[in-house]
Tab-separated table of C-alpha atoms and ligand atoms in Angstrom:
chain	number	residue	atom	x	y	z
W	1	UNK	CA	-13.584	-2.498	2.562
W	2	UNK	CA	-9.902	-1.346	3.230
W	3	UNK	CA	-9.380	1.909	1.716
W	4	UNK	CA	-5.995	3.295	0.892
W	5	UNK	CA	-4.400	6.172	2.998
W	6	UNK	CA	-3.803	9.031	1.421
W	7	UNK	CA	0.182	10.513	2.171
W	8	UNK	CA	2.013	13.296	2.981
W	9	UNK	CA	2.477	15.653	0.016
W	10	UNK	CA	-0.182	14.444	-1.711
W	11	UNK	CA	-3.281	17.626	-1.503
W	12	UNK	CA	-5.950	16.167	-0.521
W	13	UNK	CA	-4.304	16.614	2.953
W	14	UNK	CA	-4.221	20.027	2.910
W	15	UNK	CA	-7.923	21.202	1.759
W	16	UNK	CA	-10.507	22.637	4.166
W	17	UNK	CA	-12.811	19.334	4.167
W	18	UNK	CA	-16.903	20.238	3.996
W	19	UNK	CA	-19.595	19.742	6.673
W	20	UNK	CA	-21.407	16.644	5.508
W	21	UNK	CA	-25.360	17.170	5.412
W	22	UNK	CA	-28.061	14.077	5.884
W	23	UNK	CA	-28.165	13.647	2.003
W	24	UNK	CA	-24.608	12.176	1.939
W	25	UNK	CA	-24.302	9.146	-0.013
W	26	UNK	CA	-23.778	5.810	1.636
W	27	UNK	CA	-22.416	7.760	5.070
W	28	UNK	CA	-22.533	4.488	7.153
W	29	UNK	CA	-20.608	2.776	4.601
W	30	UNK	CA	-17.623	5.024	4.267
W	31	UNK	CA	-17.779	5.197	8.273
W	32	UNK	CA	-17.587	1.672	8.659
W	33	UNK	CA	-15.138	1.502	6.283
W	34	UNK	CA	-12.626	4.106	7.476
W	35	UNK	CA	-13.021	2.197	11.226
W	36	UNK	CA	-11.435	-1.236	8.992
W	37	UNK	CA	-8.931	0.668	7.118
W	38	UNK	CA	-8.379	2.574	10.716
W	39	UNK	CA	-7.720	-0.973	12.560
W	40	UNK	CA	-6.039	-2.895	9.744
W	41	UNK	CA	-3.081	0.353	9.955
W	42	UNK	CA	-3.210	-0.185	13.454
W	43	UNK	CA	-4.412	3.463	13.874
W	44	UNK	CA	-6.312	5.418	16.498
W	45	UNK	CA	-7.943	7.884	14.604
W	46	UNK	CA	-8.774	8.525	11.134
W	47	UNK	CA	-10.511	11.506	9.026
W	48	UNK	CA	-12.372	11.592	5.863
W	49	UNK	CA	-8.981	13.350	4.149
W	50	UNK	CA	-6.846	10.231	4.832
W	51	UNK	CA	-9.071	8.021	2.406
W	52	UNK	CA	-8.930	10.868	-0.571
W	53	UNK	CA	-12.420	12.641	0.841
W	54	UNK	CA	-12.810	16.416	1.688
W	55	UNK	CA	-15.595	15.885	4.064
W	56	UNK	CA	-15.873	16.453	8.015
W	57	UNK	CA	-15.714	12.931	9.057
W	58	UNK	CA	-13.554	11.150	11.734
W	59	UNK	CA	-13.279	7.816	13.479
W	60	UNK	CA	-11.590	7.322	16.752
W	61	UNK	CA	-10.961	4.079	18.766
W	62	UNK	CA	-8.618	4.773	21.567
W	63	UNK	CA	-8.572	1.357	23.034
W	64	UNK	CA	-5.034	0.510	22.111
W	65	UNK	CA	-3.358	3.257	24.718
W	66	UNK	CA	-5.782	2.730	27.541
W	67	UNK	CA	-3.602	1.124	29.705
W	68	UNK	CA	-0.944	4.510	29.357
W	69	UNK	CA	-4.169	6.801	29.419
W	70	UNK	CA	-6.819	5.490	31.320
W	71	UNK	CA	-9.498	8.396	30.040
W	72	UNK	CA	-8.965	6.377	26.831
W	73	UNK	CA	-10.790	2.789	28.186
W	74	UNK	CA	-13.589	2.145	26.101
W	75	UNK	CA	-13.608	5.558	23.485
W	76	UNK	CA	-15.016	4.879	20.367
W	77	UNK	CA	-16.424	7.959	18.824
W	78	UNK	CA	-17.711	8.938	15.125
W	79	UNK	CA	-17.191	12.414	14.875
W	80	UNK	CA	-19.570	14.097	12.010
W	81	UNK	CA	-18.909	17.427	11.409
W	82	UNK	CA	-16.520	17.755	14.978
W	83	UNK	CA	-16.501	21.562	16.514
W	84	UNK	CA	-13.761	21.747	19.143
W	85	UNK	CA	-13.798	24.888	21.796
W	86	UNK	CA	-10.652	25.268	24.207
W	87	UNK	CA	-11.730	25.096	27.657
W	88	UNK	CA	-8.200	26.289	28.958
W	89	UNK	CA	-4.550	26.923	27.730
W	90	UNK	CA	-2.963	24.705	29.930
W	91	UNK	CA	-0.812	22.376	27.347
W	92	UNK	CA	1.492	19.321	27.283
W	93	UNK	CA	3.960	18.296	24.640
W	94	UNK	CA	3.553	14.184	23.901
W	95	UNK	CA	4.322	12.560	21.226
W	96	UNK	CA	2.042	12.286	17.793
W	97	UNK	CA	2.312	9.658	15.003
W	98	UNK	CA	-0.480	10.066	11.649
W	99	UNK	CA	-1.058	6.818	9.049
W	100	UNK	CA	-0.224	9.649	6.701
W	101	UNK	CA	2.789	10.045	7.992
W	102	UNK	CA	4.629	6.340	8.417
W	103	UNK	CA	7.395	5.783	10.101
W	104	UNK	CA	7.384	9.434	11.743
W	105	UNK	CA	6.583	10.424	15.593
W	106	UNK	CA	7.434	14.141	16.782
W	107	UNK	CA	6.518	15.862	20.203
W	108	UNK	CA	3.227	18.319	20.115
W	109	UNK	CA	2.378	20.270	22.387
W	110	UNK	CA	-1.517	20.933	22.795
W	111	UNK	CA	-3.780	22.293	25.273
W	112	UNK	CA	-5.592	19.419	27.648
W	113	UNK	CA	-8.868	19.854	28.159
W	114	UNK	CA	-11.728	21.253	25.327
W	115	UNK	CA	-15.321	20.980	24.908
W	116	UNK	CA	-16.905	18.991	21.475
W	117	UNK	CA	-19.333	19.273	19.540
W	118	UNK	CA	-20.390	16.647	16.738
W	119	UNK	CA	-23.316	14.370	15.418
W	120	UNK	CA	-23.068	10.735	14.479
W	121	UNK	CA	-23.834	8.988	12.030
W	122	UNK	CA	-27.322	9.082	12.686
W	123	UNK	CA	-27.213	12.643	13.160
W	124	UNK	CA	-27.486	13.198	16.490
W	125	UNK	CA	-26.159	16.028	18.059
W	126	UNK	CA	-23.781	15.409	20.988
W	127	UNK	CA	-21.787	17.370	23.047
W	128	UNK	CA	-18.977	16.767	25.803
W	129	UNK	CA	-16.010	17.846	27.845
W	130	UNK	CA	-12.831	15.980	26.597
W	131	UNK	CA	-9.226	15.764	28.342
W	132	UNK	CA	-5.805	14.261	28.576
W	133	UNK	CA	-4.688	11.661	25.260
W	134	UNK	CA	-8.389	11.591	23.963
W	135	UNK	CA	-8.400	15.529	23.557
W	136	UNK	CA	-5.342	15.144	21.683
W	137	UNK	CA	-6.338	12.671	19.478
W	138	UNK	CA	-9.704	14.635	18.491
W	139	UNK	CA	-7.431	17.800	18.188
W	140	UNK	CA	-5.128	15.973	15.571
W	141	UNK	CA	-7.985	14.124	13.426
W	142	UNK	CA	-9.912	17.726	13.286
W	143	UNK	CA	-6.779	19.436	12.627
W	144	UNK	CA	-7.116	17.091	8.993
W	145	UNK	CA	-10.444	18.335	8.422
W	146	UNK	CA	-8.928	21.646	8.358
W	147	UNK	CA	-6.294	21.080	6.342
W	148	UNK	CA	-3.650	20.701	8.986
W	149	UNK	CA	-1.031	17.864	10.244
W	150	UNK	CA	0.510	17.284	13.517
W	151	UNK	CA	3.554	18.374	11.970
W	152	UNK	CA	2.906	21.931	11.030
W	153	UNK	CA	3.001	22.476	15.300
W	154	UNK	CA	6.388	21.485	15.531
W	155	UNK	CA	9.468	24.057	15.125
W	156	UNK	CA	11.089	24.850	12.077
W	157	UNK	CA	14.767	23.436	13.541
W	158	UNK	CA	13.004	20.055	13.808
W	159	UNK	CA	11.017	20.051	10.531
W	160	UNK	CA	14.506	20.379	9.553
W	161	UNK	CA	16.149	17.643	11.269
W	162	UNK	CA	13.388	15.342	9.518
W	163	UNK	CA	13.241	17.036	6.092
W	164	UNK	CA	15.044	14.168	4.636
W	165	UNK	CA	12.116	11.636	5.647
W	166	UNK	CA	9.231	14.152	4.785
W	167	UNK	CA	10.413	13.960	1.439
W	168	UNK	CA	10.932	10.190	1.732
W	169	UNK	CA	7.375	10.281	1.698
W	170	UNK	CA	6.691	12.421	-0.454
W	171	UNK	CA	8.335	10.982	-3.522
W	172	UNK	CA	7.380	7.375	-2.415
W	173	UNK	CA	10.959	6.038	-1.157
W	174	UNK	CA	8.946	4.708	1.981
W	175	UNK	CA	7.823	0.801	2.578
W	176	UNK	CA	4.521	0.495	4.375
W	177	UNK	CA	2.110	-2.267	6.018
W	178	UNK	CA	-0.826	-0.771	4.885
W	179	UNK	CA	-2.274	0.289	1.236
W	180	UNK	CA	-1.628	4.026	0.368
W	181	UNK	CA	-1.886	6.537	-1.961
W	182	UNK	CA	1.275	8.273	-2.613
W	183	UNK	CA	1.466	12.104	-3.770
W	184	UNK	CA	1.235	12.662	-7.112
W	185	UNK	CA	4.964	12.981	-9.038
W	186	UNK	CA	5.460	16.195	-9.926
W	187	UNK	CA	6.006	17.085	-13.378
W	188	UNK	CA	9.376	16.569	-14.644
W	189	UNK	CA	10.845	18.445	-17.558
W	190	UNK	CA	11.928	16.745	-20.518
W	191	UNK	CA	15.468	15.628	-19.304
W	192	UNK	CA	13.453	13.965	-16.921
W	193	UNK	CA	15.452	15.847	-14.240
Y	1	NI	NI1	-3.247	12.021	11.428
């Protein structure tokens, strides 16, 4: 089942998610359903704070940009409750795009190479050394789970220059492909103003 993707403003986004425990209801379920909600919005990545849930749960498939970023080929990963260590500072600014953010890309710079942590779905614990695009993309989805977006890394002078389409967003004034959730309207006064 498609789910709809949560948007910028709205504050789900911005909560520190929970670690999920074997007791969670209908895991597999809300798994496989982030991966079709993931590949119908012709996404990468996904966390559990994109479909309205505070809970420490990603999906990757990094297919799509194998050809640009051959570590990529073949990466399918459920994360369950992700822990990320930097192995070293070297970084590289590329650019980042989020389903929760349409119509937006902006360069981030992040470090390269990190070790993970995680379980899947069954609960087994894994644990390996990530680099290039695929760290990236398990930086940004456990950035979510924390509360953070791609875009709080870039500089204030460019969160200006794209103010104007953050708040696009925000209030709704954005067309998309794929079913969202927009922010909650904030409560107007009674001139309606
Ligand atoms: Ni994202």
């Amino acid at each position: 089942m498609k789910l709809p993707v949560y948007l910028y403003g709205h504050p789900v986004l911005r909560n520190e998610s929970k670690d999920v425990t074997p007791d969670y209801v209908d895991l597999k379920k809300l798994v496989a359903d982030m991966y079709e909600t993931m590949y119908f919005s012709e996404g990468i990545g996904l966390a559990a704070p994109q479909v309205g849930r505070n809970d420490r749960i990603v999906v990757i498939d990094a297919e799509p940009v194998s050809k640009t970023f051959p570590e990529c080929t073949g990466r399918k990963l459920t994360l369950i409750n992700p822990e990320v260590t930097v192995l070293d500072g070297e970084k590289v600014t590329r650019a980042e795009g989020c389903l929760s953010l349409p119509g937006l890309s902006e360069n981030v710079s992040r470090v390269e190479h990190i070790n993970l942590k995680w379980v899947d779905e069954d609960f087994v614990p894994h644990e390996e050394e990530i680099s290039g695009f695929l760290a990236r993309i398990v930086m940004h989805e456990c950035d979510h789970l924390d509360g953070h977006l791609y875009i709080d890394h870039v500089s204030p002078i460019r969160r200006q220059l794209i103010r104007n389409k953050l708040n696009a967003i925000v209030t709704g004034r954005i067309a998309c492909d794929y079913p969202v959730k927009y922010a909650p309207k904030k409560h107007k006064n009674s001139n309606g103003r």
